[in-house]
Coordinates of C-alpha atoms in Angstrom, one line a residue:
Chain A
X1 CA -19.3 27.6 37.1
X2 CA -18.5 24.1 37.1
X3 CA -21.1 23.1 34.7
X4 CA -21.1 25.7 32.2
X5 CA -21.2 24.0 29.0
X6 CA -23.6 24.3 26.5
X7 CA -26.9 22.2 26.6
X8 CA -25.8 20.9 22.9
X9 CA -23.3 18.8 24.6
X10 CA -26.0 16.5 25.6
X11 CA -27.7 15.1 23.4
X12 CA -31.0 14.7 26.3
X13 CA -31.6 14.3 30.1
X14 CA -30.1 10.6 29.7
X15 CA -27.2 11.9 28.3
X16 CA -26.1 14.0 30.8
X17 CA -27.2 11.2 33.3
X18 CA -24.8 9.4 31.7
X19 CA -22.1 12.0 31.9
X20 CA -22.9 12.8 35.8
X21 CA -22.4 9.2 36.2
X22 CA -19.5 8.6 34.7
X23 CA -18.0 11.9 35.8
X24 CA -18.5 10.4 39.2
X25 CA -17.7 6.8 38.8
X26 CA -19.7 5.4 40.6
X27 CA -21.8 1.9 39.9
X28 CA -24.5 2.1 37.1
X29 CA -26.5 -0.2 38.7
X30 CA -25.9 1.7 42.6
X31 CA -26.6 5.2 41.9
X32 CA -26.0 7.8 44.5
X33 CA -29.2 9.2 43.7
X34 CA -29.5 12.0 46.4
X35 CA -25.8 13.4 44.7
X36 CA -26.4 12.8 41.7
X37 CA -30.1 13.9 41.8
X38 CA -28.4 17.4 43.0
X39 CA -25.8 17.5 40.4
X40 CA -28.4 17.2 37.8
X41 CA -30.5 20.0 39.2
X42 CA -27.4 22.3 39.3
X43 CA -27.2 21.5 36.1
X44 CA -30.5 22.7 35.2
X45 CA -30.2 25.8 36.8
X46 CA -27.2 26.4 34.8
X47 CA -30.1 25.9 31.6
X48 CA -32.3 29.1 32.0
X49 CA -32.9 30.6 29.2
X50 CA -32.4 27.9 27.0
X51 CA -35.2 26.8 24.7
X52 CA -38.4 25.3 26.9
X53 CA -39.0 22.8 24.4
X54 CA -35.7 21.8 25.1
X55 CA -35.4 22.0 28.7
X56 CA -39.2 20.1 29.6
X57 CA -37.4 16.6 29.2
X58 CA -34.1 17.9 31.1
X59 CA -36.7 19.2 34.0
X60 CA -38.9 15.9 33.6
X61 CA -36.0 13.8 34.0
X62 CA -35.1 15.9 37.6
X63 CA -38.7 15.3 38.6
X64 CA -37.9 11.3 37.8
X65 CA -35.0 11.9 39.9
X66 CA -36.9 13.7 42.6
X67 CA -39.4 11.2 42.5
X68 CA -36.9 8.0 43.1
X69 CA -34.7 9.9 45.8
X70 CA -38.0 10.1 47.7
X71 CA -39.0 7.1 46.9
X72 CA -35.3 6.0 48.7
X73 CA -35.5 8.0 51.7
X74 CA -39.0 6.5 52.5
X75 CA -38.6 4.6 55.7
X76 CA -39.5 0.5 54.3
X77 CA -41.8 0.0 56.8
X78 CA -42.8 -3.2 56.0
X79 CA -39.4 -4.4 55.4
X80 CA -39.6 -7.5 57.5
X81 CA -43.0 -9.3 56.1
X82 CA -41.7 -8.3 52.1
X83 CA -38.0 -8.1 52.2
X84 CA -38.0 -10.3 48.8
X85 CA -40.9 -7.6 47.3
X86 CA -39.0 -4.7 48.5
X87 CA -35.8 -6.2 46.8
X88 CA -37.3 -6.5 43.8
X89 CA -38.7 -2.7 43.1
X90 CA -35.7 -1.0 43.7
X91 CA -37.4 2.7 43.1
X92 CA -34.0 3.2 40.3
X93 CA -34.5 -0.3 38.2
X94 CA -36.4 1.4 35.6
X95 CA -33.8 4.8 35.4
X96 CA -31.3 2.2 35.2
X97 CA -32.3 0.2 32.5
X98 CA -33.1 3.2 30.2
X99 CA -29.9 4.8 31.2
X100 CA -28.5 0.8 29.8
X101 CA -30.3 1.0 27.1
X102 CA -29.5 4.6 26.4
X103 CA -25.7 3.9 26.6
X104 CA -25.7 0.9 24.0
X105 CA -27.5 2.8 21.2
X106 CA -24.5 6.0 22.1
X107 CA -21.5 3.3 22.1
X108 CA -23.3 2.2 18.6
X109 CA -23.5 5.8 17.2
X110 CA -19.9 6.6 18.1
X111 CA -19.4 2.9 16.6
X112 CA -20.8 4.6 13.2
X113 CA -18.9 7.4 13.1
X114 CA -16.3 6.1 13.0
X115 CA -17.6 3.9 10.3
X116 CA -18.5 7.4 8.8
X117 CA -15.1 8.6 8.9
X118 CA -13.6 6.1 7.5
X119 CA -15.9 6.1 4.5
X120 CA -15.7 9.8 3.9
X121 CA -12.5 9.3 2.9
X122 CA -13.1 7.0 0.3
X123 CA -14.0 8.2 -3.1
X124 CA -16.0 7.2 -6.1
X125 CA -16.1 7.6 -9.5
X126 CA -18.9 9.6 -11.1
X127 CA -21.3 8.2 -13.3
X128 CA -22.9 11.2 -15.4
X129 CA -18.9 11.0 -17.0
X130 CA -20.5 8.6 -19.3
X131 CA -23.2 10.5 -20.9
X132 CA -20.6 11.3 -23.8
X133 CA -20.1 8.3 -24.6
X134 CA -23.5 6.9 -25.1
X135 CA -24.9 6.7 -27.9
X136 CA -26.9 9.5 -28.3
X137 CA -30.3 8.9 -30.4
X138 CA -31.3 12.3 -30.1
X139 CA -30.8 15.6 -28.9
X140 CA -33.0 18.5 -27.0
X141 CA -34.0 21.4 -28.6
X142 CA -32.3 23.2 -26.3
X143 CA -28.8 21.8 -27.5
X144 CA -30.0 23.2 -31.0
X145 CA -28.2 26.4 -32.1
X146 CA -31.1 29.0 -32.2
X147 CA -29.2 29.9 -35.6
X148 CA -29.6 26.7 -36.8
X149 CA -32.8 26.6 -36.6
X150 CA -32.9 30.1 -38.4
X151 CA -31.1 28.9 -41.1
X152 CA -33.6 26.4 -41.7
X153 CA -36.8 28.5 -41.5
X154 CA -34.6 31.3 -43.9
X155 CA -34.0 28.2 -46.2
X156 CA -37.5 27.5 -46.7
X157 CA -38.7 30.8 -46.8
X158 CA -36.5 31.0 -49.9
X159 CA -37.7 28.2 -51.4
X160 CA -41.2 29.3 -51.3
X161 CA -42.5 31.4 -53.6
X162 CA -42.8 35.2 -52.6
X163 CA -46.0 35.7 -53.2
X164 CA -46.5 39.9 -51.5
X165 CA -50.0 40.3 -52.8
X166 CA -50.5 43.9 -53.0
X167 CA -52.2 45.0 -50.1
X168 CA -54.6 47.5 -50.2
X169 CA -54.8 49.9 -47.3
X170 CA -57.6 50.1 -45.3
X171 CA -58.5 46.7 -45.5
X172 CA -58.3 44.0 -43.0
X173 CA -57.4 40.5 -44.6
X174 CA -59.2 37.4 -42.6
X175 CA -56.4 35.1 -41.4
X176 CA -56.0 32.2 -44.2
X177 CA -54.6 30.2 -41.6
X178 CA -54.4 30.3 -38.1
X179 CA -52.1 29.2 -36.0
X180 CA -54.5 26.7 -33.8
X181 CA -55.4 25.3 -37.3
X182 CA -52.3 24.9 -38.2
X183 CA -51.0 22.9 -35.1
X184 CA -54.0 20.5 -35.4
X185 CA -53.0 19.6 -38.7
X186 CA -49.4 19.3 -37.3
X187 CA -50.4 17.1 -34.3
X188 CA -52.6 14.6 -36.6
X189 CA -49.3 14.2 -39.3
X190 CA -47.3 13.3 -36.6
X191 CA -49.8 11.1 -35.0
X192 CA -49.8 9.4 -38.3
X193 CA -46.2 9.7 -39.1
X194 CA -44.6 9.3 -35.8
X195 CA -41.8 11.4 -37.2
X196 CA -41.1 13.8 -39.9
X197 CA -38.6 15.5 -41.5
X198 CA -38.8 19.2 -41.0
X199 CA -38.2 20.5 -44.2
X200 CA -41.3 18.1 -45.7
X201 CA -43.5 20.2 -43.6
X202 CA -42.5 22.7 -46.5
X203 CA -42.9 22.6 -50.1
X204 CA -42.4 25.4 -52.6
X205 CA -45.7 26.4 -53.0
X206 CA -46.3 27.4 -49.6
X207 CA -47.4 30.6 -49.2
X208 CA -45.3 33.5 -47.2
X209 CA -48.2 33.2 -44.2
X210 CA -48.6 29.4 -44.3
X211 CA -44.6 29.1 -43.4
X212 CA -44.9 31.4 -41.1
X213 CA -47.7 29.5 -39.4
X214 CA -46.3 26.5 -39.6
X215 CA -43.0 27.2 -38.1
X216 CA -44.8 29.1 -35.5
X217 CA -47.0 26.4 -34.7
X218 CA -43.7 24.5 -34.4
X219 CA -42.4 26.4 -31.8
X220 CA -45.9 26.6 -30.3
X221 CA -46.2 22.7 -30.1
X222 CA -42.8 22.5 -28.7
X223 CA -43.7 24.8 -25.9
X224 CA -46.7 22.5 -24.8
X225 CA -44.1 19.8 -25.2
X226 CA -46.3 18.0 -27.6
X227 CA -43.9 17.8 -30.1
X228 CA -40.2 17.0 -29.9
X229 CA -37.6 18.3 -32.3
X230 CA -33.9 16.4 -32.6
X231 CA -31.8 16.6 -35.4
X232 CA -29.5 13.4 -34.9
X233 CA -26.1 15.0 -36.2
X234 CA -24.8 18.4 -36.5
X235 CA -26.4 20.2 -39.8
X236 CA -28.5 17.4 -40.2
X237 CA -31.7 16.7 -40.6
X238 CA -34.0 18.7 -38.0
X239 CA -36.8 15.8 -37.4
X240 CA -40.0 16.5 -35.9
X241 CA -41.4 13.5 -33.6
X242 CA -44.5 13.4 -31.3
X243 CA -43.3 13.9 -27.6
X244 CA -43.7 10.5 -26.1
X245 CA -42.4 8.4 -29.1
X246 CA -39.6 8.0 -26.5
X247 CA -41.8 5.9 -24.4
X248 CA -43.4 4.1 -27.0
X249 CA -39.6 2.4 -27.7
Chain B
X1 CA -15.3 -18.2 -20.8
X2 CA -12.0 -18.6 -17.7
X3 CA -13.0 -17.0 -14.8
X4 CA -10.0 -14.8 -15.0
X5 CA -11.8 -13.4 -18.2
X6 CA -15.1 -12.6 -16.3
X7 CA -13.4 -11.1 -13.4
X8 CA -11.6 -8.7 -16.3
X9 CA -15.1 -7.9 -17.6
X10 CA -16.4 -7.1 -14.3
X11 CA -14.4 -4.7 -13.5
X12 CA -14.7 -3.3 -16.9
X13 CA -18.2 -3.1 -16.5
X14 CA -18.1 -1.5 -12.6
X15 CA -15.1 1.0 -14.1
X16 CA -17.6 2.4 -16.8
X17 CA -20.5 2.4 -14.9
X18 CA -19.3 3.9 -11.6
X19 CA -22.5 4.1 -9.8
X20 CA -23.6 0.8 -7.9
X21 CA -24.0 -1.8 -10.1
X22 CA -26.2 -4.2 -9.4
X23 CA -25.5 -7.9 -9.5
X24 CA -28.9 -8.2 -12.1
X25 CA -27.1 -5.5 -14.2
X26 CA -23.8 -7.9 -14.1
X27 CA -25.7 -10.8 -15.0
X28 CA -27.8 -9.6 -17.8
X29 CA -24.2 -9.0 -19.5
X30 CA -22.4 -12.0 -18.2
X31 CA -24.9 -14.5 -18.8
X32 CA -24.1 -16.8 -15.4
X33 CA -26.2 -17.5 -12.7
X34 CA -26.3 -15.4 -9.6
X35 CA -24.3 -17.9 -7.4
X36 CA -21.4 -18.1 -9.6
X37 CA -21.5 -14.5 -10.0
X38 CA -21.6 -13.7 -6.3
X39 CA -18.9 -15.9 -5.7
X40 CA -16.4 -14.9 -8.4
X41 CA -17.4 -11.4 -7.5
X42 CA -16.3 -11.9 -3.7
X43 CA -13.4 -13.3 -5.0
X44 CA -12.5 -10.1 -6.6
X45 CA -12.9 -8.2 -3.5
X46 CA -10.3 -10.4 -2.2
X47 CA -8.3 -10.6 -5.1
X48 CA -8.3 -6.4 -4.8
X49 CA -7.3 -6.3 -1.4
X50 CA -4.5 -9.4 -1.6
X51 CA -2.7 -7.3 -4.7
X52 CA -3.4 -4.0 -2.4
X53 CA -4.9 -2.5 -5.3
X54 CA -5.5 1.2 -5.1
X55 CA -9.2 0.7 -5.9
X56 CA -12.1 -1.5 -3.6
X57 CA -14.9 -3.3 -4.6
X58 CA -17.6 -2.0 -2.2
X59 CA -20.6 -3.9 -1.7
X60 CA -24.4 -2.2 -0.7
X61 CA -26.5 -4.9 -0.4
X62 CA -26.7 -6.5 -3.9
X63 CA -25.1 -4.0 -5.6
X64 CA -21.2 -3.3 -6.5
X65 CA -19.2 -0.4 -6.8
X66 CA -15.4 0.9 -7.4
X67 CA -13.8 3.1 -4.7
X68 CA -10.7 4.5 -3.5
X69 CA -9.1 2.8 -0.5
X70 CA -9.8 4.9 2.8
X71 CA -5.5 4.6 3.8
X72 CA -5.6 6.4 0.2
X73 CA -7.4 9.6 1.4
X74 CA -3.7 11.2 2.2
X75 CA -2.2 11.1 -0.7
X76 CA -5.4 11.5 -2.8
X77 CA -5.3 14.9 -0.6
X78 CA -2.2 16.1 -2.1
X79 CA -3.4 15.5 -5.3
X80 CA -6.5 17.9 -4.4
X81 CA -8.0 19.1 -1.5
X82 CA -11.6 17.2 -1.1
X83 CA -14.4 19.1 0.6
X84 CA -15.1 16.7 3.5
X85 CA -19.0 16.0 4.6
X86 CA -20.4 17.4 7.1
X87 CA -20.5 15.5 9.9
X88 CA -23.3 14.1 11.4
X89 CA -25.0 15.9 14.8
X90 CA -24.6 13.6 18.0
X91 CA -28.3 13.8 18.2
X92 CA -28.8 12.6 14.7
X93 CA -25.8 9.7 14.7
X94 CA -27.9 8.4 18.4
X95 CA -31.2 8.6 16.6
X96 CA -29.5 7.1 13.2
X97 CA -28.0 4.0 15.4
X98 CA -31.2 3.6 16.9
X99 CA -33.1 3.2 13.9
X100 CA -30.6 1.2 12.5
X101 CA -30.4 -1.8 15.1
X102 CA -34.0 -1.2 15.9
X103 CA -36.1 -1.1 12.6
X104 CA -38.8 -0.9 11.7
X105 CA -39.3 1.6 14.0
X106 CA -41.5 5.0 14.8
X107 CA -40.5 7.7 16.1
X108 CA -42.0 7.5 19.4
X109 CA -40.1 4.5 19.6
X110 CA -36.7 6.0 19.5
X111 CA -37.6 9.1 21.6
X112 CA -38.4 6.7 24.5
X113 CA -35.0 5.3 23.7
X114 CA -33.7 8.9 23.7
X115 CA -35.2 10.6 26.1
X116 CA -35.7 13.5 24.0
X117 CA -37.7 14.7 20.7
X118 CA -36.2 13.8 17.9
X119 CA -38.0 15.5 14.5
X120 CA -34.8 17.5 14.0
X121 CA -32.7 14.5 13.5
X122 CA -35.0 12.4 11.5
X123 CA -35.6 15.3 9.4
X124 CA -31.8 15.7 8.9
X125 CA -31.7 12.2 7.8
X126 CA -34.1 11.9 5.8
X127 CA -32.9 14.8 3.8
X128 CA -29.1 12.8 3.6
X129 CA -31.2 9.8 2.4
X130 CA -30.0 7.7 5.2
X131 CA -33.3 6.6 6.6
X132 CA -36.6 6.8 4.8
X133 CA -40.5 6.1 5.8
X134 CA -41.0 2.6 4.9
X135 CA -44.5 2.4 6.0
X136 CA -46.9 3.1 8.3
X137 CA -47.7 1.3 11.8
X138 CA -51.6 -0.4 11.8
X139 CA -52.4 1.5 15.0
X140 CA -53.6 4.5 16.5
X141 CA -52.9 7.8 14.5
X142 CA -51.1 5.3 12.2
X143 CA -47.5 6.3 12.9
X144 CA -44.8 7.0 10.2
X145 CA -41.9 3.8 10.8
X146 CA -38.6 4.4 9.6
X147 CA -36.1 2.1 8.7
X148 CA -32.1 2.9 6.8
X149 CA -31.7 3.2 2.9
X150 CA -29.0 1.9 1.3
X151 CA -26.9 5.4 1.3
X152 CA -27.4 4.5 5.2
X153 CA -25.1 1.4 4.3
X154 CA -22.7 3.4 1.6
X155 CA -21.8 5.9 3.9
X156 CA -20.8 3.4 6.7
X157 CA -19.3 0.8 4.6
X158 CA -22.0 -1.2 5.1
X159 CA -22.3 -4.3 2.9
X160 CA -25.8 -5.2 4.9
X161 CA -27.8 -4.7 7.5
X162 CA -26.3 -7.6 9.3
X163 CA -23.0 -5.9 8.9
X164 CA -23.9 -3.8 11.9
X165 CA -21.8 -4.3 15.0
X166 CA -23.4 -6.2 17.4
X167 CA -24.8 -4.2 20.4
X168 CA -22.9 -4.4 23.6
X169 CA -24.8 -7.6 24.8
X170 CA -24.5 -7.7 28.5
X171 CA -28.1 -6.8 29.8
X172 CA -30.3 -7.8 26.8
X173 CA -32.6 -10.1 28.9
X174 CA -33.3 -7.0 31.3
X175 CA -33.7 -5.0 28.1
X176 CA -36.1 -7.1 26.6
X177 CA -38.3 -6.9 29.8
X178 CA -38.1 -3.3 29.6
X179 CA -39.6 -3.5 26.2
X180 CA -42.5 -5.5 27.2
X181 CA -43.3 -3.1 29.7
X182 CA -43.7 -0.6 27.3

């Protein structure tokens, strides 16, 4: 089992070429074909059930092989009359200069890792370290405390007058405001405004449902990223801006 | 402004920003033109490695960044233990090295080279961002041709492209005919 080694450890049929020639150290540019033609083919056998994909250019490469050894042992018949043409199409020339070409690009790749293990060992600084220090203009909603934003909406609630109308039973009140009303308006201050405090989205004598609306559609305009909220310090102002004001800078 | 002020600056500026800085990035703060720049910049490079300074200036292309020294990786071992890459595949470093000397190149191209299909490799370097499609060939099924990235350069200590060793170069005239053949 002299060639049991896994087909990983070539990289393709030129590969292991390369290996039987080396392994036999013999002249790239003479190669024993009928040995080395055999080798190969042992090889092969060695392959079965290895992937086919794999193994079609292993087993095209042994018919290449095939195909110059019998090209060799052909008897030159017309040696004589061409001797310079004969010279000149060695039946290997072309194996040969892939197998050159081959070699060079394999020196070059073991050239580049070592290249590659030199550099792994080097180490850099991150960048995303400076985040905290930039100046920060705004914040996402998300770095918002949810209670925060509570606060707020319980703040204004309290401001505004409670106004429970005495409802009578049985019948069904027609929304005074709906919410998709509500957001138009919202979307068409800010348009206007390009940013707005939220708290002057309030006033005191906003109804129970109109806060409710409003802050909803808030949260609703938010969601379809229309709208962005920031407040630019902790328990400051929450400020309402459109959603590509960013951009606009 | 003395030059050894600029140089302090620099390295200021490539200390905070720690990604690749590019040499635009250094001018637009230190108003001097580019050749100055480049100069006093190379200069630091050899200032850094005269003083044996336990920080590089690494260069990718037209772009600077800070580093530790490679020698360092010892030391900076005991301090930590680093999780070390992942090695490249043979099959990917061949088809990497072939793209590299050779591009602009398709895939075909380097299989010929090869011997042997290739998607697995390109796919695996594409995905470390060390080669990228940079186009597409005006022929026939208009094939994808590759060429490296500039993480290609990083990660080999790369300044440039022409950084590349040059290929063993015995045989290159028989090479070339080889090519036209094709």
């Amino acid at each position: 089992m002299e060639y049991k080694v896994v087909l990983e450890a070539f990289e393709g049929p030129l590969d292991l070429l390369m290996h039987l020639i080396e392994k036999e150290k013999v002249d790239i540019y003479d190669i024993p074909i009928a040995k080395i033609t055999d080798q190969y083919i042992d090889y092969i056998k060695t392959m079965q059930n290895i992937d086919l994909d794999m193994t079609s250019e292993f087993l095209v490469m042994a018919a290449t092989l095939l195909e110059i050894k019998s090209k060799m042992l052909l008897p030159a018949s017309n040696r004589e009359d061409e001797q310079l043409e004969m010279e000149e199409i060695d039946p290997r020339e072309e194996l040969v200069k892939r197998l050159i070409e081959y070699k060079k690009f394999k020196m070059a790749a073991e050239n580049l890792k070592v290249k590659g293990d030199i550099q792994s060992k080097v180490f850099f600084k991150h960048k995303e370290e400076l985040e905290e220090f930039m100046e920060q203009d705004s914040f996402e909603l998300e770095k918002i405390d949810f209670k925060e934003l509570l606060l707020a909406y319980a703040n204004i609630l309290n401001k505004s007058k409670d106004d429970t109308k005495e409802i009578k039973l049985a019948e069904i009140q027609r929304d005074e405001l709906t919410i998709e009303e509500c957001m138009g308006d919202l979307e068409s201050i800010i348009k206007q405004k390009k940013k707005i405090r939220f708290d002057e989205l309030f006033n005191e004598n906003m109804t129970k449902i109109k806060v409710v609306v409003t802050f909803l559609s808030i949260l609703e305009l938010i969601k379809l990223k229309i709208i962005k909220v920031v407040q630019e310090q902790n328990f400051g102002e929450i400020i309402i801006k459109s959603n590509n004001s960013r951009n606009e800078k | 402004m003395d030059i050894r002020e600029i140089k302090s600056i620099i390295e200021a500026l490539l200390f905070t920003w720690g990604d690749p800085l590019s040499l635009e990035d250094i001018m637009d703060v230190i108003e001097l033109d580019k050749k100055s720049l480049n100069e006093i910049i190379t200069e630091m490079m050899d200032d850094f490695n005269f003083n044996r300074r336990g920080v590089q200036i690494i260069r990718v292309n037209d772009r600077y960044q800070l580093s530790t020294r490679p020698e360092h990786f010892e030391w900076i071992k005991k301090l930590c233990t680093p999780r070390v890459n992942k090695t490249l595949s043979g099959a990917a470093l061949e088809t990497l090295s072939i793209i590299a000397y050779k591009q602009p190149i398709t895939k075909a191209e380097v299989e010929i080279i090869r011997g042997v299909k290739c998607d697995k490799a390109l796919n695996t370097l594409i995905e470390k961002n060390l080669i990228r499609e940079i186009g597409r060939l005006e022929k026939t099924g208009k094939p994808i041709i590759y060429g490296t990235t500039d993480d290609f350069l990083k990660c080999f200590g790369l300044p440039t492209l022409e950084a590349l060793p040059i290929l063993e170069v015995d045989n290159t005239e028989e090479i070339e005919e080889f090519d036209n053949t094709k």
